[in-house]
Amino acid sequence: PEESYIEVLGDMLNRKGEGHWEVMNAACPGHTTFQGRKYLEEHGLAFEPDIVLFDLGMNDTLPLSLKYATPDHEVQAVPSWAGNLGRTLATLPSYSLLKRAMAGIVGRPNPNQVRVPMKHQLANQDAARKLGKSEGFKTLFFSQVSVFPIGPGGRAQCKYVPEGYSPYADICGAFADLEGNAGLYFHDPIHANALGHAVIAATVFEKLEDIGWTR
């Protein structure tokens, strides 16, 4: 945990920045800009943040499948009876077999539809920034990257850039600068290892310092 970019960034801010800093990880695997926006609106404000690192966007482009059956902004709360029924069915061997059999048919990804369409993605980012203006926090967006292959020779490919949303931390550029060594900083194509987290932390710190937010 102490090697995550959140912890490394916190150490850098407290060593090199002004004042005392607390950096909190409010992320969740698989979250999209929609879920990040909702988290801010319903839970994040309670922490009275000064800066929000809005490191979201890549998951928006995942195609719809059995796991993500409808676009995020259309998903409604699951009725309690349906949740209870699902838990009951999950205990039945026949249901598990049927679910696995159907996954290859019903669950095929639809590349023509994504979890968060671009117009909603832009709206979510805009809502996060406007919320910051009204509630008194600054918002830093991120570009996001994938690497292939893993290990020597792996090069960074920019997967998402928050166009029109400034300032943003250029994570893509930081790993692109590593050229064929970028693959050494990841343990799969999209998740950085400890070395990669150190690069992300340094990139974010330098951006915060450059725009004057560390003071």
Short mmCIF file of N, CA, C and O in Angstrom, two decimals, residues 77-147:
data_model
loop_
_atom_site.label_atom_id
_atom_site.label_comp_id
_atom_site.label_asym_id
_atom_site.label_seq_id
_atom_site.Cartn_x
_atom_site.Cartn_y
_atom_site.Cartn_z
N ALA A 77 -31.22 1.61 -9.56
CA ALA A 77 -30.97 0.77 -8.39
C ALA A 77 -31.69 -0.57 -8.55
O ALA A 77 -32.84 -0.62 -9.01
N VAL A 78 -31.04 -1.64 -8.16
CA VAL A 78 -31.64 -2.97 -8.25
C VAL A 78 -32.68 -3.11 -7.14
O VAL A 78 -32.38 -2.85 -5.96
N PRO A 79 -33.92 -3.51 -7.45
CA PRO A 79 -34.93 -3.70 -6.40
C PRO A 79 -34.45 -4.73 -5.38
O PRO A 79 -33.74 -5.68 -5.72
N SER A 80 -34.85 -4.55 -4.13
CA SER A 80 -34.38 -5.45 -3.07
C SER A 80 -34.79 -6.89 -3.34
O SER A 80 -34.04 -7.82 -3.08
N TRP A 81 -36.02 -7.09 -3.91
CA TRP A 81 -36.46 -8.46 -4.16
C TRP A 81 -35.58 -9.13 -5.21
O TRP A 81 -35.29 -10.32 -5.13
N ALA A 82 -35.12 -8.34 -6.19
CA ALA A 82 -34.26 -8.90 -7.24
C ALA A 82 -32.89 -9.27 -6.67
O ALA A 82 -32.31 -10.30 -7.02
N GLY A 83 -32.37 -8.42 -5.78
CA GLY A 83 -31.09 -8.73 -5.15
C GLY A 83 -31.16 -9.99 -4.32
O GLY A 83 -30.27 -10.84 -4.37
N ASN A 84 -32.25 -10.14 -3.56
CA ASN A 84 -32.43 -11.35 -2.74
C ASN A 84 -32.59 -12.59 -3.60
O ASN A 84 -32.03 -13.65 -3.29
N LEU A 85 -33.33 -12.46 -4.71
CA LEU A 85 -33.53 -13.59 -5.60
C LEU A 85 -32.20 -14.00 -6.24
O LEU A 85 -31.89 -15.19 -6.37
N GLY A 86 -31.41 -13.00 -6.63
CA GLY A 86 -30.12 -13.29 -7.23
C GLY A 86 -29.21 -14.07 -6.30
O GLY A 86 -28.52 -15.01 -6.72
N ARG A 87 -29.20 -13.69 -5.03
CA ARG A 87 -28.37 -14.39 -4.06
C ARG A 87 -28.84 -15.83 -3.87
O ARG A 87 -28.04 -16.75 -3.71
N THR A 88 -30.16 -16.03 -3.91
CA THR A 88 -30.71 -17.38 -3.77
C THR A 88 -30.35 -18.25 -4.97
O THR A 88 -29.89 -19.38 -4.84
N LEU A 89 -30.53 -17.69 -6.17
CA LEU A 89 -30.23 -18.45 -7.39
C LEU A 89 -28.74 -18.81 -7.47
O LEU A 89 -28.38 -19.86 -7.99
N ALA A 90 -27.90 -17.91 -6.97
CA ALA A 90 -26.45 -18.13 -7.06
C ALA A 90 -26.02 -19.37 -6.31
O ALA A 90 -24.94 -19.92 -6.56
N THR A 91 -26.85 -19.85 -5.37
CA THR A 91 -26.49 -21.05 -4.60
C THR A 91 -26.87 -22.33 -5.34
O THR A 91 -26.48 -23.42 -4.90
N LEU A 92 -27.60 -22.22 -6.44
CA LEU A 92 -28.06 -23.41 -7.16
C LEU A 92 -27.07 -23.78 -8.26
O LEU A 92 -26.77 -22.97 -9.12
N PRO A 93 -26.55 -25.02 -8.25
CA PRO A 93 -25.59 -25.44 -9.28
C PRO A 93 -26.14 -25.30 -10.69
O PRO A 93 -25.42 -24.91 -11.61
N SER A 94 -27.43 -25.59 -10.88
CA SER A 94 -28.01 -25.51 -12.22
C SER A 94 -27.99 -24.07 -12.74
O SER A 94 -27.78 -23.83 -13.93
N TYR A 95 -28.21 -23.10 -11.84
CA TYR A 95 -28.20 -21.71 -12.23
C TYR A 95 -26.79 -21.27 -12.65
O TYR A 95 -26.61 -20.56 -13.64
N SER A 96 -25.80 -21.72 -11.90
CA SER A 96 -24.41 -21.37 -12.22
C SER A 96 -24.01 -21.92 -13.58
O SER A 96 -23.35 -21.25 -14.38
N LEU A 97 -24.44 -23.16 -13.88
CA LEU A 97 -24.13 -23.76 -15.18
C LEU A 97 -24.80 -22.99 -16.31
O LEU A 97 -24.20 -22.72 -17.35
N LEU A 98 -26.07 -22.62 -16.10
CA LEU A 98 -26.81 -21.88 -17.12
C LEU A 98 -26.17 -20.51 -17.35
O LEU A 98 -26.03 -20.06 -18.50
N LYS A 99 -25.76 -19.86 -16.28
CA LYS A 99 -25.15 -18.54 -16.40
C LYS A 99 -23.85 -18.61 -17.20
O LYS A 99 -23.60 -17.77 -18.07
N ARG A 100 -23.04 -19.64 -16.95
CA ARG A 100 -21.79 -19.79 -17.69
C ARG A 100 -22.06 -20.08 -19.16
O ARG A 100 -21.39 -19.58 -20.05
N ALA A 101 -23.08 -20.90 -19.42
CA ALA A 101 -23.41 -21.25 -20.80
C ALA A 101 -23.93 -20.04 -21.58
O ALA A 101 -23.59 -19.86 -22.76
N MET A 102 -24.72 -19.21 -20.94
CA MET A 102 -25.31 -18.06 -21.60
C MET A 102 -24.31 -16.92 -21.78
O MET A 102 -24.48 -16.08 -22.66
N ALA A 103 -23.25 -16.90 -20.93
CA ALA A 103 -22.31 -15.78 -20.98
C ALA A 103 -21.66 -15.66 -22.34
O ALA A 103 -21.40 -14.56 -22.83
N GLY A 104 -21.40 -16.78 -23.00
CA GLY A 104 -20.76 -16.74 -24.31
C GLY A 104 -21.69 -16.28 -25.41
O GLY A 104 -21.24 -15.94 -26.51
N ILE A 105 -22.99 -16.27 -25.14
CA ILE A 105 -23.98 -15.87 -26.16
C ILE A 105 -24.52 -14.47 -25.85
O ILE A 105 -24.41 -13.55 -26.65
N VAL A 106 -25.09 -14.34 -24.66
CA VAL A 106 -25.72 -13.08 -24.28
C VAL A 106 -24.68 -12.03 -23.93
O VAL A 106 -24.87 -10.85 -24.17
N GLY A 107 -23.55 -12.47 -23.37
CA GLY A 107 -22.59 -11.53 -22.83
C GLY A 107 -21.54 -11.04 -23.80
O GLY A 107 -20.56 -10.44 -23.39
N ARG A 108 -21.69 -11.32 -25.09
CA ARG A 108 -20.69 -10.85 -26.04
C ARG A 108 -20.67 -9.32 -26.06
O ARG A 108 -21.71 -8.68 -26.20
N PRO A 109 -19.48 -8.73 -25.93
CA PRO A 109 -19.41 -7.27 -25.92
C PRO A 109 -19.95 -6.66 -27.21
O PRO A 109 -19.77 -7.21 -28.30
N ASN A 110 -20.62 -5.55 -27.06
CA ASN A 110 -21.13 -4.80 -28.20
C ASN A 110 -20.24 -3.58 -28.41
O ASN A 110 -20.36 -2.58 -27.68
N PRO A 111 -19.32 -3.64 -29.37
CA PRO A 111 -18.37 -2.53 -29.55
C PRO A 111 -19.02 -1.24 -30.01
O PRO A 111 -18.39 -0.18 -29.97
N ASN A 112 -20.28 -1.32 -30.45
CA ASN A 112 -20.96 -0.12 -30.93
C ASN A 112 -21.60 0.68 -29.80
O ASN A 112 -22.08 1.79 -30.02
N GLN A 113 -21.61 0.10 -28.59
CA GLN A 113 -22.16 0.80 -27.43
C GLN A 113 -21.19 0.68 -26.28
O GLN A 113 -20.58 -0.37 -26.07
N VAL A 114 -21.02 1.74 -25.53
CA VAL A 114 -20.07 1.75 -24.43
C VAL A 114 -20.77 2.12 -23.14
O VAL A 114 -21.90 2.61 -23.13
N ARG A 115 -20.05 1.92 -22.03
CA ARG A 115 -20.64 2.19 -20.72
C ARG A 115 -21.04 3.65 -20.57
O ARG A 115 -22.09 3.97 -20.01
N VAL A 116 -20.19 4.55 -21.03
CA VAL A 116 -20.49 5.98 -20.93
C VAL A 116 -20.21 6.63 -22.29
O VAL A 116 -19.05 6.81 -22.65
N PRO A 117 -21.25 6.96 -23.06
CA PRO A 117 -21.03 7.64 -24.35
C PRO A 117 -20.30 8.96 -24.15
O PRO A 117 -20.36 9.58 -23.08
N MET A 118 -19.59 9.40 -25.19
CA MET A 118 -18.73 10.57 -25.07
C MET A 118 -19.46 11.81 -24.57
O MET A 118 -18.93 12.55 -23.74
N LYS A 119 -20.67 12.05 -25.05
CA LYS A 119 -21.36 13.27 -24.61
C LYS A 119 -21.64 13.24 -23.10
O LYS A 119 -21.60 14.28 -22.43
N HIS A 120 -21.90 12.05 -22.57
CA HIS A 120 -22.12 11.93 -21.13
C HIS A 120 -20.81 12.01 -20.37
O HIS A 120 -20.75 12.54 -19.25
N GLN A 121 -19.74 11.46 -20.97
CA GLN A 121 -18.42 11.55 -20.35
C GLN A 121 -18.03 13.02 -20.17
O GLN A 121 -17.57 13.42 -19.09
N LEU A 122 -18.19 13.80 -21.22
CA LEU A 122 -17.87 15.22 -21.15
C LEU A 122 -18.74 15.94 -20.12
O LEU A 122 -18.27 16.81 -19.38
N ALA A 123 -20.01 15.55 -20.07
CA ALA A 123 -20.93 16.16 -19.10
C ALA A 123 -20.53 15.82 -17.67
O ALA A 123 -20.63 16.66 -16.76
N ASN A 124 -20.06 14.58 -17.44
CA ASN A 124 -19.63 14.18 -16.10
C ASN A 124 -18.39 14.96 -15.66
O ASN A 124 -18.30 15.41 -14.51
N GLN A 125 -17.45 15.12 -16.58
CA GLN A 125 -16.26 15.90 -16.25
C GLN A 125 -16.61 17.35 -15.97
O GLN A 125 -16.09 17.96 -15.02
N ASP A 126 -17.49 17.89 -16.78
CA ASP A 126 -17.91 19.27 -16.60
C ASP A 126 -18.63 19.45 -15.27
O ASP A 126 -18.42 20.45 -14.57
N ALA A 127 -19.45 18.46 -14.91
CA ALA A 127 -20.18 18.52 -13.64
C ALA A 127 -19.21 18.49 -12.46
O ALA A 127 -19.41 19.20 -11.47
N ALA A 128 -18.15 17.67 -12.56
CA ALA A 128 -17.16 17.60 -11.48
C ALA A 128 -16.45 18.93 -11.33
O ALA A 128 -16.22 19.41 -10.20
N ARG A 129 -16.10 19.54 -12.44
CA ARG A 129 -15.40 20.82 -12.38
C ARG A 129 -16.32 21.92 -11.84
O ARG A 129 -15.89 22.74 -11.02
N LYS A 130 -17.57 21.94 -12.28
CA LYS A 130 -18.51 22.94 -11.78
C LYS A 130 -18.79 22.76 -10.30
O LYS A 130 -18.94 23.74 -9.56
N LEU A 131 -18.84 21.50 -9.87
CA LEU A 131 -19.05 21.23 -8.44
C LEU A 131 -17.88 21.79 -7.63
O LEU A 131 -18.08 22.36 -6.56
N GLY A 132 -16.67 21.65 -8.18
CA GLY A 132 -15.50 22.21 -7.51
C GLY A 132 -15.59 23.71 -7.38
O GLY A 132 -15.24 24.28 -6.33
N LYS A 133 -16.04 24.37 -8.43
CA LYS A 133 -16.16 25.83 -8.38
C LYS A 133 -17.17 26.27 -7.34
O LYS A 133 -16.99 27.27 -6.64
N SER A 134 -18.26 25.52 -7.21
CA SER A 134 -19.30 25.90 -6.26
C SER A 134 -18.95 25.51 -4.83
O SER A 134 -19.37 26.17 -3.88
N GLU A 135 -18.15 24.44 -4.67
CA GLU A 135 -17.85 23.94 -3.33
C GLU A 135 -16.44 24.29 -2.86
O GLU A 135 -16.05 23.95 -1.74
N GLY A 136 -15.64 24.92 -3.73
CA GLY A 136 -14.35 25.42 -3.29
C GLY A 136 -13.18 24.46 -3.42
O GLY A 136 -12.20 24.61 -2.69
N PHE A 137 -13.26 23.48 -4.33
CA PHE A 137 -12.08 22.65 -4.57
C PHE A 137 -11.67 22.74 -6.04
O PHE A 137 -12.47 23.06 -6.91
N LYS A 138 -10.38 22.47 -6.28
CA LYS A 138 -9.84 22.46 -7.64
C LYS A 138 -9.87 21.04 -8.17
O LYS A 138 -9.79 20.08 -7.39
N THR A 139 -9.96 20.88 -9.49
CA THR A 139 -10.05 19.55 -10.09
C THR A 139 -8.92 19.36 -11.10
O THR A 139 -8.77 20.17 -12.03
N LEU A 140 -8.14 18.31 -10.91
CA LEU A 140 -7.07 17.98 -11.84
C LEU A 140 -7.44 16.69 -12.56
O LEU A 140 -7.67 15.65 -11.93
N PHE A 141 -7.53 16.77 -13.89
CA PHE A 141 -7.86 15.60 -14.70
C PHE A 141 -6.58 14.87 -15.11
O PHE A 141 -5.48 15.39 -14.98
N PHE A 142 -6.73 13.65 -15.63
CA PHE A 142 -5.60 12.81 -15.99
C PHE A 142 -5.76 12.29 -17.42
O PHE A 142 -6.88 11.98 -17.85
N SER A 143 -4.65 12.14 -18.13
CA SER A 143 -4.66 11.29 -19.32
C SER A 143 -4.35 9.88 -18.85
O SER A 143 -3.75 9.68 -17.79
N GLN A 144 -4.79 8.87 -19.61
CA GLN A 144 -4.63 7.48 -19.18
C GLN A 144 -3.98 6.66 -20.29
O GLN A 144 -4.17 6.94 -21.48
N VAL A 145 -3.25 5.62 -19.88
CA VAL A 145 -2.32 4.96 -20.77
C VAL A 145 -2.42 3.44 -20.66
O VAL A 145 -2.84 2.92 -19.63
N SER A 146 -2.05 2.75 -21.72
CA SER A 146 -1.83 1.31 -21.67
C SER A 146 -0.46 1.02 -22.25
O SER A 146 0.09 1.85 -22.98
N VAL A 147 0.09 -0.14 -21.93
CA VAL A 147 1.43 -0.50 -22.36
C VAL A 147 1.42 -1.92 -22.94
O VAL A 147 0.76 -2.82 -22.40
#
